Short mmCIF file of C-alpha atoms (C1' of nucleotides) in Angstrom, two decimals:
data_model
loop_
_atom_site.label_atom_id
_atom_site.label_comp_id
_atom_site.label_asym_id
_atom_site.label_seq_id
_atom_site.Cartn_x
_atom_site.Cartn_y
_atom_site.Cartn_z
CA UNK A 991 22.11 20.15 -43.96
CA UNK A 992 20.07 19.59 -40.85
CA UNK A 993 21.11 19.15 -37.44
CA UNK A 994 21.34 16.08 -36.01
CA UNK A 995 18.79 14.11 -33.37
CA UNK A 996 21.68 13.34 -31.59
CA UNK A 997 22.17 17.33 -30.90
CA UNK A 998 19.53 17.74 -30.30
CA UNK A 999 18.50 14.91 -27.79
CA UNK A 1000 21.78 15.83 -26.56
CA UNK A 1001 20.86 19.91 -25.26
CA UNK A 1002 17.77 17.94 -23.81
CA UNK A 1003 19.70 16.07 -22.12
CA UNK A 1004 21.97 18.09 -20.86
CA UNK A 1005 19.16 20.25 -19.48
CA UNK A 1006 17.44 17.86 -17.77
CA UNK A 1007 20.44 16.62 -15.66
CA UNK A 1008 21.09 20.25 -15.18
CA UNK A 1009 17.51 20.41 -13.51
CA UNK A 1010 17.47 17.16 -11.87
CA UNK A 1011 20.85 16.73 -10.73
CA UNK A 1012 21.46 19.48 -8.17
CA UNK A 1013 21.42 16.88 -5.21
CA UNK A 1014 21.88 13.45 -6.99
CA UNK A 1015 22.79 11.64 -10.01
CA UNK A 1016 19.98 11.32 -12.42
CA UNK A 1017 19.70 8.40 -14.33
CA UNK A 1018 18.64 7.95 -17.49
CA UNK A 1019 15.69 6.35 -17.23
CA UNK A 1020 14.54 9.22 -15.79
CA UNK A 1021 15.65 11.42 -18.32
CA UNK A 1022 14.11 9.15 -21.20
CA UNK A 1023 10.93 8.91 -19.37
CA UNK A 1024 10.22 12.67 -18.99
CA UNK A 1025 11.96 13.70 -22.15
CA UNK A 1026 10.43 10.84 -23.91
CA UNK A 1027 13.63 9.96 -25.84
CA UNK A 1028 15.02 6.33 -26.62
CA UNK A 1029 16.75 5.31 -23.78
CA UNK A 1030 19.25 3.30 -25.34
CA UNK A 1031 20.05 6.44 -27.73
CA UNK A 1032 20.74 8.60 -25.28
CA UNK A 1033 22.97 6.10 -23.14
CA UNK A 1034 25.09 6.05 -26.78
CA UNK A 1035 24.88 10.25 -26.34
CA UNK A 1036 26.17 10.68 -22.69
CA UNK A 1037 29.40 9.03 -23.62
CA UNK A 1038 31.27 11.03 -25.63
CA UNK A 1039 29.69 13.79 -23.18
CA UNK A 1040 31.15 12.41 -20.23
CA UNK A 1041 34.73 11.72 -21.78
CA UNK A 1042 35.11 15.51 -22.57
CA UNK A 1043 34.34 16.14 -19.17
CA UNK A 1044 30.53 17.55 -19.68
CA UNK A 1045 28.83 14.88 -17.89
CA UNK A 1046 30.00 12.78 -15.06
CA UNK A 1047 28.75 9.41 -13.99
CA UNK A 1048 28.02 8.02 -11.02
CA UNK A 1049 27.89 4.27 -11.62
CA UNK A 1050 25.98 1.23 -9.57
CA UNK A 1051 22.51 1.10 -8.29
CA UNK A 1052 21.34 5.09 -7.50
CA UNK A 1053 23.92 5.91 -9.67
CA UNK A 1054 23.27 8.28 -12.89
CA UNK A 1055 24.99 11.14 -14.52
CA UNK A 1056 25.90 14.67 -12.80
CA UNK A 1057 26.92 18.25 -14.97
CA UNK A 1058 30.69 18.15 -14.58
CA UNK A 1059 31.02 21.70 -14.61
CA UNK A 1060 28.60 24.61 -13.46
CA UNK A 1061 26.24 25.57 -16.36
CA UNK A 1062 27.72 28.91 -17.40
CA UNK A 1063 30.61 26.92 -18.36
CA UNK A 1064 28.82 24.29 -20.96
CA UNK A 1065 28.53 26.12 -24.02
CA UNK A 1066 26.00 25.04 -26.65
CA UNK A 1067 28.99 24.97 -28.96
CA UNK A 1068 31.14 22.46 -27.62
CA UNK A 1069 27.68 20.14 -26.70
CA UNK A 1070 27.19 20.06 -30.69
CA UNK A 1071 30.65 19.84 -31.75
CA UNK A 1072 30.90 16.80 -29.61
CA UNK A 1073 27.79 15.34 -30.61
CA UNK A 1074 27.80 16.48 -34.61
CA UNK A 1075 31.34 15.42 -35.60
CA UNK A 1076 33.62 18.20 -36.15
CA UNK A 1077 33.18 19.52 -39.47
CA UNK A 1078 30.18 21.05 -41.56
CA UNK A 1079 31.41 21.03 -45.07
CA UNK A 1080 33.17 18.02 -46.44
CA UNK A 1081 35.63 19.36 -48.58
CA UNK A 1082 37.10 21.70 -45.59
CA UNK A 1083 37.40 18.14 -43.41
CA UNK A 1084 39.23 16.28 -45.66
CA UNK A 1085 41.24 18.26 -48.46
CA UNK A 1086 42.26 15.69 -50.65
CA UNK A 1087 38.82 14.75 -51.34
CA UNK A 1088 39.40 17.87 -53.73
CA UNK A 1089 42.36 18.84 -56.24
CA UNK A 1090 41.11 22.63 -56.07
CA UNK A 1091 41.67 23.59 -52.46
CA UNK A 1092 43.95 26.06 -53.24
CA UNK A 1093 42.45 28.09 -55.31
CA UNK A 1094 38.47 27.20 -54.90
CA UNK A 1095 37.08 30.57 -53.73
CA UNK A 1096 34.28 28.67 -52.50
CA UNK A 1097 36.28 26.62 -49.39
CA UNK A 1098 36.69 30.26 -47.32
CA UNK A 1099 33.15 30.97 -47.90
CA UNK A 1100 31.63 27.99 -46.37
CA UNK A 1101 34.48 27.91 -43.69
CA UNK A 1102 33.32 31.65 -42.42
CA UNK A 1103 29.02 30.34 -42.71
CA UNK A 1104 30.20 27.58 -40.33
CA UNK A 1105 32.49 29.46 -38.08
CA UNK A 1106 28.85 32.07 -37.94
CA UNK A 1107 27.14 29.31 -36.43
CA UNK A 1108 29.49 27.76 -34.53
CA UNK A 1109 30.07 31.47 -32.68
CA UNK A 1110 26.28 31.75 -32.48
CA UNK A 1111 26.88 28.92 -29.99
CA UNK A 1112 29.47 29.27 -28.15
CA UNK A 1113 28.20 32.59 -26.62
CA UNK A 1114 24.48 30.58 -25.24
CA UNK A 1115 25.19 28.10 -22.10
CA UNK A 1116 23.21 25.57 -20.45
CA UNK A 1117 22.53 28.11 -17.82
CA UNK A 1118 20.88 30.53 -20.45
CA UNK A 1119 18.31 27.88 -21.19
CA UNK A 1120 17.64 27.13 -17.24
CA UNK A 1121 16.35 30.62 -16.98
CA UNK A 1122 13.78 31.35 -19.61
CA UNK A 1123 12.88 34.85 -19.91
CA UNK A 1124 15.36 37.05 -18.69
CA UNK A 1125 18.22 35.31 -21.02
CA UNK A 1126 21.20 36.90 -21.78
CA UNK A 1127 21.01 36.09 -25.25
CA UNK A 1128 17.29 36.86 -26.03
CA UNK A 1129 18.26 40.39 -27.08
CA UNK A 1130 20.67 39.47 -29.60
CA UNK A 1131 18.65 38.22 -32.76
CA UNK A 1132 14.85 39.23 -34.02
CA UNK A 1133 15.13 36.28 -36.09
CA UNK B 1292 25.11 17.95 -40.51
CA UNK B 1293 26.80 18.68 -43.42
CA UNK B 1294 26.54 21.31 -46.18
CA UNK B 1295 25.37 19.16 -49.29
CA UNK B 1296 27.28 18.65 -52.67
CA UNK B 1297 24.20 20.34 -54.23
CA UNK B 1298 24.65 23.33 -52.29
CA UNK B 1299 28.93 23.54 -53.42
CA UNK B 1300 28.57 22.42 -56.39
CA UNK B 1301 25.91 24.86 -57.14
CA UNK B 1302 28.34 28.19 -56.01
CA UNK B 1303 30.41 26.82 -58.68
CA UNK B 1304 28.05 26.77 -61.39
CA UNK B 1305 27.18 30.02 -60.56
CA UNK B 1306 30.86 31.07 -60.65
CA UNK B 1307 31.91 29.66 -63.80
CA UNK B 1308 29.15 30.85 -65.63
CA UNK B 1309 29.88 34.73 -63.58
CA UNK B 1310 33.27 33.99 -65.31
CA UNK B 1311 32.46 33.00 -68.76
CA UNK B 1312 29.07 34.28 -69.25
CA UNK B 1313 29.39 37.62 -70.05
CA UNK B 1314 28.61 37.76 -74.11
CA UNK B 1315 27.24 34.71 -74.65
CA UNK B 1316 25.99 31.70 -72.51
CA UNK B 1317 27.15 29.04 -71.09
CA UNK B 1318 26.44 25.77 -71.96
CA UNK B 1319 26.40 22.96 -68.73
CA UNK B 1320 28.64 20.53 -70.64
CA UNK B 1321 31.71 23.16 -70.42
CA UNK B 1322 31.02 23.85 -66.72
CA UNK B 1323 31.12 20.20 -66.30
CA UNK B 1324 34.03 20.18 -68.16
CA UNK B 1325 35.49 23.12 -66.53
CA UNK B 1326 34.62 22.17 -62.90
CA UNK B 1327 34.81 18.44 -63.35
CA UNK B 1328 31.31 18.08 -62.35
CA UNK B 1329 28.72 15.39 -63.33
CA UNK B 1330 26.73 16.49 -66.03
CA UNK B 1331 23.52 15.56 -64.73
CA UNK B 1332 24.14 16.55 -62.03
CA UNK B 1333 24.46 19.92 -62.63
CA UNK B 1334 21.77 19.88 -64.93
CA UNK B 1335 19.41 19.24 -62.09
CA UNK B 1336 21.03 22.00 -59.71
CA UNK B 1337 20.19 24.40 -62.77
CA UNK B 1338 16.65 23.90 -62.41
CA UNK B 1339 15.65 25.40 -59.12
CA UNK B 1340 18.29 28.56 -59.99
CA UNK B 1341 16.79 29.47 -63.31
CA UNK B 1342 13.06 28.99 -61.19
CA UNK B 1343 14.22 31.79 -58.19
CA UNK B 1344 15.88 33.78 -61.26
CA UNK B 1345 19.11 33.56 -59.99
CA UNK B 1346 20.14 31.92 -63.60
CA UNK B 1347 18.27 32.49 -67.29
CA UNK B 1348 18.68 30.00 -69.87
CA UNK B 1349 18.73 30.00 -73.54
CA UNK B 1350 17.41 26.87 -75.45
CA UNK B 1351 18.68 25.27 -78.02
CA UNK B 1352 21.66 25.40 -79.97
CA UNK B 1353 24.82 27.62 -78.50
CA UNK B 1354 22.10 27.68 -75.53
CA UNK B 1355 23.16 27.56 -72.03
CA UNK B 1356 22.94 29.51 -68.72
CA UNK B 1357 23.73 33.32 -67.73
CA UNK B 1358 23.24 34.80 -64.67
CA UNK B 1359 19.97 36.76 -64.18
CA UNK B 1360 21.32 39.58 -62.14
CA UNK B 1361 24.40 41.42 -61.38
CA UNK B 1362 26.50 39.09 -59.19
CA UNK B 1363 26.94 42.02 -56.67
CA UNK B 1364 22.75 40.84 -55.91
CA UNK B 1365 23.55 37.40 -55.81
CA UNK B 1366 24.39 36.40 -52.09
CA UNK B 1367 25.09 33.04 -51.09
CA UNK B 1368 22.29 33.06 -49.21
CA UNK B 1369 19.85 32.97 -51.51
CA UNK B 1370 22.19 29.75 -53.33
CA UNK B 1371 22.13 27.55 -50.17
CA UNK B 1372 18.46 28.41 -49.19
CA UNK B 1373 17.74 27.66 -52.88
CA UNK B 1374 19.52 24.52 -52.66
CA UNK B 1375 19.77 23.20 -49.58
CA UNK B 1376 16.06 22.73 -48.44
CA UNK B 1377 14.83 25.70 -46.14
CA UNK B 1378 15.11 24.60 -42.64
CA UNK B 1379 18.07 23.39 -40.74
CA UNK B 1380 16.59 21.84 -37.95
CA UNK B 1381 13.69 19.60 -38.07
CA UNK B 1382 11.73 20.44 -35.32
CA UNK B 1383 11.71 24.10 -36.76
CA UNK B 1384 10.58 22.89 -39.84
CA UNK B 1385 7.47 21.15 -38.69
CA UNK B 1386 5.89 21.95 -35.28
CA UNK B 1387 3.65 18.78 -35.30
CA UNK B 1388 6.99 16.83 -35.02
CA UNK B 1389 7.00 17.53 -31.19
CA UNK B 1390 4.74 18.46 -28.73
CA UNK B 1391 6.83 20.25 -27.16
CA UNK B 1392 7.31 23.13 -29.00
CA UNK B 1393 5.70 25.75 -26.66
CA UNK B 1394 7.91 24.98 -24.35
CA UNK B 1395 10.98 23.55 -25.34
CA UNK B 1396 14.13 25.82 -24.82
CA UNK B 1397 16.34 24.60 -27.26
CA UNK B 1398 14.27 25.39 -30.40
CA UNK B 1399 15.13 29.09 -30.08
CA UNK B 1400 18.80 28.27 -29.48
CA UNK B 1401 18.71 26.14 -32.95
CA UNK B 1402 16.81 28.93 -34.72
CA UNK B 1403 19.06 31.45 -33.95
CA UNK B 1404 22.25 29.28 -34.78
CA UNK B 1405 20.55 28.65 -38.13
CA UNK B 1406 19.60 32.30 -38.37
CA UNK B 1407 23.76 32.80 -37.70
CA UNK B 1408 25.06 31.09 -40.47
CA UNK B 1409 22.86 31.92 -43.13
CA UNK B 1410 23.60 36.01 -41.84
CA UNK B 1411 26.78 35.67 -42.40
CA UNK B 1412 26.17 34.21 -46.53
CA UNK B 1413 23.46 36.57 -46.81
CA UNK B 1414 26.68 39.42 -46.47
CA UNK B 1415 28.93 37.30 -49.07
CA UNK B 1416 27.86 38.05 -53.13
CA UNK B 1417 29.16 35.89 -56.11
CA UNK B 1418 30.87 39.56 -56.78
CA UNK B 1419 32.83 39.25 -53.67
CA UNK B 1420 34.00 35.70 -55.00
CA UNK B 1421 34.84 36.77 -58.43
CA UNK B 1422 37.57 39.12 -57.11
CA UNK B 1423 39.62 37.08 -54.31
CA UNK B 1424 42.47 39.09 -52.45
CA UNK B 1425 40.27 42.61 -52.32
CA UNK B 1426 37.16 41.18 -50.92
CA UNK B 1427 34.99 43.17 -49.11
CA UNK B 1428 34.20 40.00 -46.94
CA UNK B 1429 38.27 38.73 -46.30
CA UNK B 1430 38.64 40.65 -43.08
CA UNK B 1431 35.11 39.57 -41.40
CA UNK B 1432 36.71 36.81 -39.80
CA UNK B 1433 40.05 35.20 -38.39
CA UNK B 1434 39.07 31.65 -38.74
"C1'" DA C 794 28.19 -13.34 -0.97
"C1'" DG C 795 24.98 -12.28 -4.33
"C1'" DC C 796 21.37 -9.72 -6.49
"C1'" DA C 797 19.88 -5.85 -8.97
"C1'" DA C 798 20.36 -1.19 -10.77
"C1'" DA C 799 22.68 1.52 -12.99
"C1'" DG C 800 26.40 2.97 -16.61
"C1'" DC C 801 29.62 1.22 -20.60
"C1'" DC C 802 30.59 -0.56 -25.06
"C1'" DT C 803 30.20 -2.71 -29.55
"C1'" DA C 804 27.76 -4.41 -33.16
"C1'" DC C 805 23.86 -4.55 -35.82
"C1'" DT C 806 19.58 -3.02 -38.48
"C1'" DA C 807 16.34 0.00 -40.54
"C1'" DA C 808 15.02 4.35 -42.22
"C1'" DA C 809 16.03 8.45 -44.46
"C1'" DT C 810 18.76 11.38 -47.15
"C1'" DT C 811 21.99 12.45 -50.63
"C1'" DA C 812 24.43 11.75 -54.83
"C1'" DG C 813 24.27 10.46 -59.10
"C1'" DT C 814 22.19 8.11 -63.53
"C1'" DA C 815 18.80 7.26 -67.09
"C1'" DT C 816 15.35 8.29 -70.16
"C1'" DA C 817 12.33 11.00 -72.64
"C1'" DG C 818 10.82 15.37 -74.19
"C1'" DA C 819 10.89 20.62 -75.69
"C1'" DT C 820 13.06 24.42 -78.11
"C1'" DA C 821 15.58 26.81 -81.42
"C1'" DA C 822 19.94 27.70 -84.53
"C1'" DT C 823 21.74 25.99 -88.56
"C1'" DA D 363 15.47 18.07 -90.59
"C1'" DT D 364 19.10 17.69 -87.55
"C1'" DT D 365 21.39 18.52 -83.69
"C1'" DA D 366 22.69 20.90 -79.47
"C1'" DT D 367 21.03 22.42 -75.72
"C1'" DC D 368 17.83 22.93 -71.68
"C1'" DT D 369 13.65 20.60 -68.90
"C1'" DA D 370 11.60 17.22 -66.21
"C1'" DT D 371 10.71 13.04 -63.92
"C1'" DA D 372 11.87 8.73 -62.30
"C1'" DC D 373 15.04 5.59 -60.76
"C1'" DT D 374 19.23 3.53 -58.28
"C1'" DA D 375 23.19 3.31 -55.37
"C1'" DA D 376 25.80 5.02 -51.64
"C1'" DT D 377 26.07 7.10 -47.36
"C1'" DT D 378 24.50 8.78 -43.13
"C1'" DT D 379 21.48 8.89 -39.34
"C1'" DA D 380 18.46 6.92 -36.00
"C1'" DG D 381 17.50 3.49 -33.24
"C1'" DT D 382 17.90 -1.50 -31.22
"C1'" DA D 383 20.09 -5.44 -29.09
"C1'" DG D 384 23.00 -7.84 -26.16
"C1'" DG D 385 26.33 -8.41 -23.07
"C1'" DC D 386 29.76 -6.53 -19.78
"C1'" DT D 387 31.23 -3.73 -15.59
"C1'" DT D 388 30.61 -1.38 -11.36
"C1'" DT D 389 28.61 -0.79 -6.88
"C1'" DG D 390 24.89 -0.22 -3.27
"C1'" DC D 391 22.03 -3.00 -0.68
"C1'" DT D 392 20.47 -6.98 1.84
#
DNA sequence: AGCAAAGCCTACTAAATTAGTATAGATAAT
DNA sequence: ATTATCTATACTAATTTAGTAGGCTTTGCT
């Protein structure tokens, strides 16, 4: 159970168009150079975030990829459920891989854990993380 | 990022033996029996429970496993953490993994998703498991 | 028109993790 | 003693994840 790179590489990315892009499309050369990510990884990332309508591209030479939407509306949540495949816990994604889904205690348990995090994430936005310090969300958890 | 079959299958041990353990113990073969669950498997998942006294075992003979503790003081928690390999997200588990950790905004976000999920098993016991329908858990969350 | 800089897409490979098996040993009831 | 059970380590196979490669498409620039 850990989180993926491409999650990860994926917030990063994310932020650093966020920073970048305010006037132009940043390519991601850029973003590979300063973030010092694989290039060709993250060109694999940005797709499924542009067809949900997170990034948008801008294609040709001085072309590169824009936020689609202001960053109080890109929730962390939807950036890893895009990026992590939908579901945590196997036998919730696929109930015939198990005969005891209706009665397994076990199913709701892991379904609530998952929900936890995924709620955790929905309420922090790209624009949380563009202003360090005086966060919305740095109240909510001593950790 | 999935939840591993070590972590499920473990809540399940610790369930069946909950269920049948209470005047004698409970040998592995009948919970893998019972839960149609490899043997040796299961054997393996037993190890690092008896270690954290979650489970005791008896040797020998009409041997087997009983729980170590009421399962009102057993949370899920403590199964997963037990199970699952502490950290959730690499770059929490070892700083030296990027250099970026002083600065890097997205750690925190990860740590306090993390910090979410495993709030919300720290609530849920074994006890609330054991008796489904009444739980003190069933109205946390609408799923 | 044509070159070059970008994104787009698919397929492949390598590394790491997870799931499961095998084998050998320790303990204790009978 | 024998046998049933746990204990421990090492191994193997399957799956997933991370990353690479190559070629195609679009478009600004000259």
């Amino acid at each position: 159970m850990k989180l993926s790179a491409r999650s990860r590489y994926g917030a990063r990315l994310l932020l650093d168009v966020a920073r970048h892009g305010q006037n132009r499309p940043v390519h991601l050369t850029e973003v590979a150079r300063r973030e010092e990510l694989p290039l060709k990884f993250l060109e694999q990332i940005a797709i499924p975030l542009r067809q949900a309508g997170v990034l948008k591209s801008v294609r040709g030479p001085k072309g590169g990829y824009l936020l689609a939407r202001p960053p109080t509306e890109i929730s962390l949540a939807e950036v890893v459920r895009l990026l992590e495949g939908e579901e945590l816990i196997d036998c919730l994604a696929d109930a015939s891989l198990c005969h005891r889904v209706g009665t397994c205690p076990t199913r709701r348990v892991w379904q609530e854990a998952g929900q936890a995090f995924y709620d955790k994430l929905q309420s922090i936005t790209l624009a949380d993380l563009l202003t360090p310090g005086q966060g919305l969300w740095e109240d909510t958890g001593d950790v």
